[in-house]
């Protein structure tokens, strides 16, 4: 059983930065693939990034890859999403998720979810 809790969201001006954190409980954390998704009002849940236990990572879009960085610290049972050069279109609720096995981009493939943290980027 894995429980996830996100933090670090908030209100930031365009061009600013935020670092989201996802704290996980459960001794199996280090073996899990961890991902970040986001969902804006009226939009479908969107894959942002994911990272395997080895540190291999994948990103949802070239523009996101250039601005966002996913990382993890297995000793702290924590995964991070560093977000730089934020844009108003990044405004969404950001969710942390976990799964067994390889990275996938489908939200339905993930077994464990946090409650989300709001990121609002003002112009």
XYZ file of N, CA and C in Angstrom, residues 15-18 38 46 48 59 61-70 81-91 94 121:
93
model
N 6.681 33.288 -15.486
C 8.129 33.341 -15.486
C 8.764 32.855 -14.204
N 7.964 32.653 -13.181
C 8.471 32.197 -11.908
C 8.642 30.696 -11.850
N 9.007 30.224 -10.665
C 9.299 28.810 -10.463
C 8.599 28.280 -9.219
N 8.316 26.996 -9.254
C 7.808 26.269 -8.106
C 8.435 24.888 -8.101
N -1.473 16.571 -14.515
C -2.153 17.811 -14.167
C -3.510 17.863 -14.849
N -3.711 15.308 -17.848
C -2.604 15.341 -18.786
C -1.323 14.835 -18.137
N 2.459 14.736 -17.374
C 3.497 15.753 -17.309
C 4.880 15.125 -17.357
N 9.015 12.849 -20.327
C 8.232 14.068 -20.230
C 7.143 14.081 -21.278
N 5.880 16.562 -23.164
C 6.023 17.388 -24.339
C 7.398 18.032 -24.330
N 7.865 18.387 -25.519
C 9.186 19.008 -25.621
C 9.254 20.308 -24.828
N 8.195 21.105 -24.885
C 8.196 22.360 -24.159
C 8.243 22.146 -22.653
N 7.546 21.124 -22.184
C 7.571 20.799 -20.765
C 8.953 20.299 -20.363
N 9.545 19.445 -21.179
C 10.871 18.899 -20.878
C 11.905 20.006 -20.715
N 11.754 21.055 -21.462
C 12.692 22.158 -21.376
C 12.521 23.016 -20.142
N 11.369 22.948 -19.486
C 11.075 23.801 -18.341
C 10.918 23.036 -17.035
N 10.477 21.798 -17.128
C 10.191 20.997 -15.934
C 11.222 19.894 -15.789
N 11.536 19.554 -14.554
C 12.442 18.464 -14.260
C 11.871 17.609 -13.142
N 11.770 16.318 -13.386
C 11.321 15.392 -12.363
C 12.536 14.709 -11.749
N 8.911 17.748 -8.626
C 8.746 18.336 -9.947
C 9.179 19.791 -9.858
N 10.329 20.085 -10.425
C 10.818 21.452 -10.495
C 10.246 22.099 -11.743
N 9.543 23.198 -11.568
C 8.873 23.880 -12.662
C 9.437 25.285 -12.783
N 10.054 25.563 -13.912
C 10.634 26.863 -14.186
C 9.923 27.524 -15.355
N 10.107 28.824 -15.472
C 9.518 29.595 -16.567
C 8.033 29.302 -16.717
N 7.334 29.372 -15.626
C 5.924 29.005 -15.620
C 5.093 29.959 -16.461
N 4.075 29.388 -17.086
C 3.170 30.117 -17.955
C 1.750 29.992 -17.428
N 0.882 30.939 -17.760
C -0.505 30.825 -17.302
C -1.165 29.508 -17.704
N -0.803 28.956 -18.844
C -1.382 27.699 -19.268
C -0.918 26.503 -18.442
N 0.046 26.703 -17.562
C 0.440 25.660 -16.625
C -0.498 25.573 -15.428
N -1.402 26.508 -15.308
C -2.342 26.512 -14.193
C -3.184 25.243 -14.207
N -2.094 19.679 -9.828
C -1.044 18.727 -10.136
C -1.140 17.539 -9.194
N -0.750 30.228 -12.100
C 0.239 31.121 -12.684
C -0.493 32.335 -13.222
